mmCIF file of C-alpha atoms in Angstrom:
data_model
loop_
_atom_site.group_PDB
_atom_site.id
_atom_site.type_symbol
_atom_site.label_atom_id
_atom_site.label_comp_id
_atom_site.label_asym_id
_atom_site.label_seq_id
_atom_site.Cartn_x
_atom_site.Cartn_y
_atom_site.Cartn_z
ATOM 1 C CA MET A 1 0.058 0.065 -0.018
ATOM 2 C CA GLN A 2 2.857 2.285 0.713
ATOM 3 C CA GLN A 3 4.136 1.914 -2.840
ATOM 4 C CA ILE A 4 0.897 3.058 -4.442
ATOM 5 C CA SER A 5 0.146 5.985 -2.151
ATOM 6 C CA ILE A 6 -0.068 9.404 -3.611
ATOM 7 C CA PHE A 7 2.826 10.693 -1.595
ATOM 8 C CA SER A 8 5.130 7.914 -2.777
ATOM 9 C CA LEU A 9 3.977 8.450 -6.425
ATOM 10 C CA VAL A 10 5.004 12.115 -6.109
ATOM 11 C CA MET A 11 8.270 11.300 -4.399
ATOM 12 C CA ASN A 12 9.200 8.757 -6.939
ATOM 13 C CA ALA A 13 8.327 10.790 -9.984
ATOM 14 C CA SER A 14 11.061 12.129 -12.285
ATOM 15 C CA LEU A 15 12.512 15.621 -11.588
ATOM 16 C CA VAL A 16 10.480 17.212 -14.531
ATOM 17 C CA VAL A 17 7.242 15.802 -13.281
ATOM 18 C CA GLN A 18 7.986 16.881 -9.779
ATOM 19 C CA LEU A 19 8.711 20.380 -10.865
ATOM 20 C CA VAL A 20 5.382 20.433 -12.732
ATOM 21 C CA MET A 21 3.543 19.154 -9.672
ATOM 22 C CA ALA A 22 5.281 21.735 -7.427
ATOM 23 C CA GLY A 23 4.438 24.611 -9.782
ATOM 24 C CA LEU A 24 0.820 23.532 -10.099
ATOM 25 C CA ALA A 25 0.661 23.213 -6.378
ATOM 26 C CA VAL A 26 1.886 26.722 -5.804
ATOM 27 C CA VAL A 27 -0.445 28.019 -8.480
ATOM 28 C CA SER A 28 -3.375 26.322 -6.825
ATOM 29 C CA VAL A 29 -2.433 27.885 -3.439
ATOM 30 C CA LEU A 30 -2.376 31.264 -4.945
ATOM 31 C CA SER A 31 -5.613 30.694 -6.672
ATOM 32 C CA TRP A 32 -7.382 29.721 -3.488
ATOM 33 C CA ALA A 33 -6.009 32.777 -1.687
ATOM 34 C CA LEU A 34 -7.191 35.082 -4.423
ATOM 35 C CA ILE A 35 -10.630 33.388 -4.424
ATOM 36 C CA PHE A 36 -11.205 33.835 -0.678
ATOM 37 C CA ASN A 37 -9.922 37.370 -0.938
ATOM 38 C CA LYS A 38 -12.163 38.245 -3.935
ATOM 39 C CA ILE A 39 -15.143 36.701 -2.235
ATOM 40 C CA ALA A 40 -14.677 39.034 0.786
ATOM 41 C CA VAL A 41 -14.071 42.083 -1.497
ATOM 42 C CA LEU A 42 -17.173 41.549 -3.555
ATOM 43 C CA ARG A 43 -19.289 40.782 -0.503
ATOM 44 C CA ALA A 44 -18.057 43.948 1.106
ATOM 45 C CA ALA A 45 -18.882 45.864 -2.206
ATOM 46 C CA ARG A 46 -22.476 44.566 -2.332
ATOM 47 C CA ARG A 47 -22.981 45.411 1.435
ATOM 48 C CA HIS A 48 -21.652 48.939 1.032
ATOM 49 C CA SER A 49 -23.917 49.492 -1.977
ATOM 50 C CA ASP A 50 -26.875 48.115 -0.160
ATOM 51 C CA GLU A 51 -26.270 50.448 2.835
ATOM 52 C CA PHE A 52 -25.522 53.518 0.631
ATOM 53 C CA GLU A 53 -28.743 52.961 -1.308
ATOM 54 C CA ARG A 54 -30.828 52.670 1.680
ATOM 55 C CA ASN A 55 -29.311 55.942 3.097
ATOM 56 C CA PHE A 56 -29.708 57.678 -0.360
ATOM 57 C CA TRP A 57 -33.223 56.767 -0.891
ATOM 58 C CA SER A 58 -34.363 57.325 2.661
ATOM 59 C CA GLY A 59 -34.661 60.990 1.851
ATOM 60 C CA ALA A 60 -31.359 62.131 3.338
ATOM 61 C CA ASP A 61 -29.959 65.384 2.334
ATOM 62 C CA LEU A 62 -27.551 65.187 -0.521
ATOM 63 C CA ASN A 63 -25.201 67.755 0.890
ATOM 64 C CA ARG A 64 -25.109 65.924 4.238
ATOM 65 C CA LEU A 65 -24.362 62.667 2.458
ATOM 66 C CA TYR A 66 -21.605 64.237 0.550
ATOM 67 C CA GLU A 67 -20.030 65.880 3.604
ATOM 68 C CA ASP A 68 -20.158 62.609 5.524
ATOM 69 C CA ALA A 69 -18.324 60.804 2.637
ATOM 70 C CA ASN A 70 -15.757 63.513 2.474
ATOM 71 C CA ARG A 71 -15.251 63.370 6.198
ATOM 72 C CA ARG A 72 -14.792 59.613 6.352
ATOM 73 C CA ASN A 73 -12.685 59.601 3.179
ATOM 74 C CA ASP A 74 -13.182 55.847 2.749
ATOM 75 C CA SER A 75 -16.090 55.772 0.334
ATOM 76 C CA VAL A 76 -16.198 52.838 -2.084
ATOM 77 C CA GLY A 77 -18.426 51.507 -4.890
ATOM 78 C CA MET A 78 -21.692 53.443 -5.250
ATOM 79 C CA GLU A 79 -20.804 55.998 -2.589
ATOM 80 C CA ARG A 80 -17.740 56.876 -4.516
ATOM 81 C CA ILE A 81 -19.739 57.382 -7.739
ATOM 82 C CA PHE A 82 -22.066 59.702 -5.768
ATOM 83 C CA GLN A 83 -19.199 61.586 -4.293
ATOM 84 C CA SER A 84 -17.552 62.141 -7.619
ATOM 85 C CA GLY A 85 -20.672 63.057 -9.457
ATOM 86 C CA PHE A 86 -21.888 65.436 -6.852
ATOM 87 C CA ALA A 87 -18.404 67.153 -6.418
ATOM 88 C CA GLU A 88 -18.411 67.900 -10.072
ATOM 89 C CA PHE A 89 -22.022 69.076 -10.106
ATOM 90 C CA LEU A 90 -21.207 71.547 -7.220
ATOM 91 C CA LYS A 91 -18.172 72.707 -8.981
ATOM 92 C CA LEU A 92 -19.787 73.302 -12.379
ATOM 93 C CA ARG A 93 -22.944 74.790 -10.867
ATOM 94 C CA GLY A 94 -20.909 77.344 -9.044
ATOM 95 C CA ARG A 95 -19.395 78.721 -12.268
ATOM 96 C CA SER A 96 -21.107 81.773 -13.711
ATOM 97 C CA GLY A 97 -22.819 81.254 -16.973
ATOM 98 C CA ALA A 98 -22.692 77.486 -16.847
ATOM 99 C CA GLU A 99 -25.111 75.779 -19.054
ATOM 100 C CA LEU A 100 -27.262 72.910 -17.888
ATOM 101 C CA SER A 101 -25.978 70.607 -20.513
ATOM 102 C CA ASP A 102 -22.340 71.269 -19.479
ATOM 103 C CA ILE A 103 -23.245 70.622 -15.754
ATOM 104 C CA MET A 104 -24.978 67.413 -16.524
ATOM 105 C CA ASP A 105 -22.244 66.109 -19.000
ATOM 106 C CA GLY A 106 -19.471 66.900 -16.524
ATOM 107 C CA SER A 107 -21.359 65.184 -13.702
ATOM 108 C CA ARG A 108 -21.982 62.005 -15.843
ATOM 109 C CA ARG A 109 -18.391 61.921 -16.993
ATOM 110 C CA ALA A 110 -17.225 62.045 -13.393
ATOM 111 C CA MET A 111 -19.578 59.252 -12.363
ATOM 112 C CA ARG A 112 -18.611 57.028 -15.192
ATOM 113 C CA ALA A 113 -14.968 57.486 -14.429
ATOM 114 C CA ALA A 114 -15.467 56.687 -10.870
ATOM 115 C CA ALA A 115 -17.675 53.699 -11.787
ATOM 116 C CA GLN A 116 -14.980 52.461 -14.028
ATOM 117 C CA ARG A 117 -12.285 52.789 -11.395
ATOM 118 C CA GLU A 118 -14.392 50.861 -8.964
ATOM 119 C CA LEU A 119 -15.096 48.048 -11.448
ATOM 120 C CA ASP A 120 -11.469 47.882 -12.290
ATOM 121 C CA ALA A 121 -10.731 47.505 -8.764
ATOM 122 C CA LEU A 122 -13.336 44.647 -8.212
ATOM 123 C CA ASP A 123 -12.131 42.965 -11.300
ATOM 124 C CA SER A 124 -8.402 43.247 -10.566
ATOM 125 C CA HIS A 125 -6.466 39.882 -10.640
ATOM 126 C CA THR A 126 -9.374 37.786 -11.857
ATOM 127 C CA SER A 127 -7.484 37.358 -15.100
ATOM 128 C CA PHE A 128 -4.945 35.278 -13.095
ATOM 129 C CA LEU A 129 -7.843 32.899 -12.310
ATOM 130 C CA ALA A 130 -8.680 32.618 -16.017
ATOM 131 C CA THR A 131 -5.004 31.977 -16.924
ATOM 132 C CA VAL A 132 -4.900 29.226 -14.261
ATOM 133 C CA GLY A 133 -8.059 27.594 -15.474
ATOM 134 C CA SER A 134 -6.915 27.556 -19.136
ATOM 135 C CA VAL A 135 -3.270 26.692 -18.667
ATOM 136 C CA SER A 136 -3.130 24.378 -15.679
ATOM 137 C CA PRO A 137 -4.660 21.274 -17.433
ATOM 138 C CA TYR A 138 -2.142 21.604 -20.318
ATOM 139 C CA VAL A 139 0.745 21.865 -17.794
ATOM 140 C CA GLY A 140 -0.397 18.951 -15.980
ATOM 141 C CA LEU A 141 -0.741 17.069 -19.308
ATOM 142 C CA PHE A 142 2.740 17.986 -20.151
ATOM 143 C CA GLY A 143 3.951 16.463 -16.856
ATOM 144 C CA THR A 144 1.939 13.332 -17.674
ATOM 145 C CA VAL A 145 3.388 12.915 -21.180
ATOM 146 C CA TRP A 146 6.884 13.449 -19.768
ATOM 147 C CA GLY A 147 6.354 11.008 -16.946
ATOM 148 C CA ILE A 148 4.938 8.403 -19.310
ATOM 149 C CA MET A 149 7.759 8.921 -21.780
ATOM 150 C CA HIS A 150 10.196 8.484 -18.807
ATOM 151 C CA ALA A 151 8.371 5.267 -17.740
ATOM 152 C CA PHE A 152 8.577 3.697 -21.135
ATOM 153 C CA ILE A 153 12.269 4.651 -21.463
ATOM 154 C CA GLY A 154 12.813 2.807 -18.186
ATOM 155 C CA LEU A 155 10.748 -0.146 -19.324
ATOM 156 C CA GLY A 156 12.775 -0.393 -22.500
ATOM 157 C CA ASN A 157 15.916 -0.590 -20.508
ATOM 158 C CA ALA A 158 14.407 -3.059 -18.278
ATOM 159 C CA GLY A 159 13.671 -5.400 -21.289
ATOM 160 C CA GLN A 160 10.567 -7.006 -19.750
ATOM 161 C CA ALA A 161 7.166 -5.589 -20.044
ATOM 162 C CA THR A 162 4.886 -6.433 -17.220
ATOM 163 C CA LEU A 163 2.040 -4.392 -15.564
ATOM 164 C CA SER A 164 3.870 -4.202 -12.258
ATOM 165 C CA THR A 165 6.851 -2.695 -14.079
ATOM 166 C CA VAL A 166 5.072 -0.053 -16.056
ATOM 167 C CA ALA A 167 2.094 0.844 -13.724
ATOM 168 C CA PRO A 168 3.909 2.882 -11.181
ATOM 169 C CA GLY A 169 5.573 5.084 -13.721
ATOM 170 C CA ILE A 170 2.273 5.841 -15.507
ATOM 171 C CA ALA A 171 0.514 6.406 -12.147
ATOM 172 C CA GLU A 172 3.161 8.875 -11.195
ATOM 173 C CA ALA A 173 2.697 10.724 -14.424
ATOM 174 C CA LEU A 174 -1.188 10.839 -14.128
ATOM 175 C CA VAL A 175 -0.924 12.602 -10.804
ATOM 176 C CA ALA A 176 0.427 15.567 -12.612
ATOM 177 C CA THR A 177 -2.781 15.729 -14.713
ATOM 178 C CA ALA A 178 -4.949 15.230 -11.461
ATOM 179 C CA ILE A 179 -3.095 18.240 -9.829
ATOM 180 C CA GLY A 180 -3.475 20.347 -13.030
ATOM 181 C CA LEU A 181 -7.255 19.632 -12.934
ATOM 182 C CA PHE A 182 -7.353 20.361 -9.089
ATOM 183 C CA ALA A 183 -5.871 23.752 -9.811
ATOM 184 C CA ALA A 184 -7.937 24.578 -12.959
ATOM 185 C CA ILE A 185 -11.385 23.671 -11.967
ATOM 186 C CA PRO A 186 -11.835 25.854 -8.869
ATOM 187 C CA ALA A 187 -10.153 28.707 -10.771
ATOM 188 C CA VAL A 188 -12.610 28.487 -13.739
ATOM 189 C CA VAL A 189 -15.749 28.290 -11.520
ATOM 190 C CA ALA A 190 -14.594 31.223 -9.341
ATOM 191 C CA TYR A 191 -13.663 33.305 -12.435
ATOM 192 C CA ASN A 192 -17.129 32.738 -13.928
ATOM 193 C CA ARG A 193 -18.857 33.570 -10.625
ATOM 194 C CA PHE A 194 -16.822 36.674 -9.954
ATOM 195 C CA ALA A 195 -17.372 37.849 -13.572
ATOM 196 C CA THR A 196 -21.129 37.501 -13.038
ATOM 197 C CA ASP A 197 -21.043 39.309 -9.640
ATOM 198 C CA VAL A 198 -18.974 42.224 -11.133
ATOM 199 C CA ASP A 199 -21.481 42.446 -14.074
ATOM 200 C CA ARG A 200 -24.277 42.679 -11.712
ATOM 201 C CA LEU A 201 -22.622 45.407 -9.687
ATOM 202 C CA ALA A 202 -21.861 47.202 -12.986
ATOM 203 C CA THR A 203 -25.697 47.116 -13.845
ATOM 204 C CA ARG A 204 -26.545 48.578 -10.420
ATOM 205 C CA PHE A 205 -23.912 51.266 -10.820
ATOM 206 C CA ASP A 206 -25.280 52.209 -14.235
ATOM 207 C CA THR A 207 -28.932 52.232 -12.907
ATOM 208 C CA TYR A 208 -27.953 54.434 -10.064
ATOM 209 C CA MET A 209 -25.969 56.877 -12.268
ATOM 210 C CA GLU A 210 -29.095 57.364 -14.450
ATOM 211 C CA GLU A 211 -31.372 57.841 -11.471
ATOM 212 C CA PHE A 212 -28.916 60.059 -9.826
ATOM 213 C CA SER A 213 -28.503 62.239 -13.081
ATOM 214 C CA ASN A 214 -32.177 62.786 -13.101
ATOM 215 C CA ILE A 215 -31.962 64.086 -9.486
ATOM 216 C CA LEU A 216 -29.136 66.430 -10.311
ATOM 217 C CA GLN A 217 -30.936 67.830 -13.399
ATOM 218 C CA ARG A 218 -33.865 68.669 -11.200
ATOM 219 C CA LEU A 219 -31.553 70.377 -8.742
ATOM 220 C CA ALA A 220 -29.801 72.284 -11.480
ATOM 221 C CA THR A 221 -33.085 73.740 -12.885
ATOM 222 C CA ARG A 222 -34.215 75.113 -9.453
#
């Protein structure tokens, strides 16, 4: 039983296969660390957006919300969009002779820029998961092919083809493919989930920007 344990297969594999396994194991650990971090970041982003929307639509004074955001200086997500748009609105509205169209266009541009920065931050490093998901199986397959080739070379030198002779070498090689799949599958699932979550937040941001633009337009015409 000791001879066919996973640990013994890894330790008895050729150097190239061991390097492939080690690289895939490191990538898998990094992927899981990124996955847990991104889960926390996206959960916090949804929570902050929910809290801000409740405060915003509760009838709170916009100037007070803006002052609170400036005082804390830690606004994120939807609150950062509000802060950027309202700051630009106040600046342009205070200029003499400013046209309504210029005020609204400037406010929308500021909100879009803030929204894009927030989405970029939420989507950061997810491309690493996509790379891991697409490349890891092939790296594992490379290790498997190399290991099988090494096993058959050893079998040719032995001169006698028996199942007990060739099976350990092939099993060692297949472990590389297993590790590659172990690294790739969670990365692909997480990447697709995170992409969906970011898209949903992007839709919420777009909807809020349109609604807030309507509010600012009514304020500008008073």
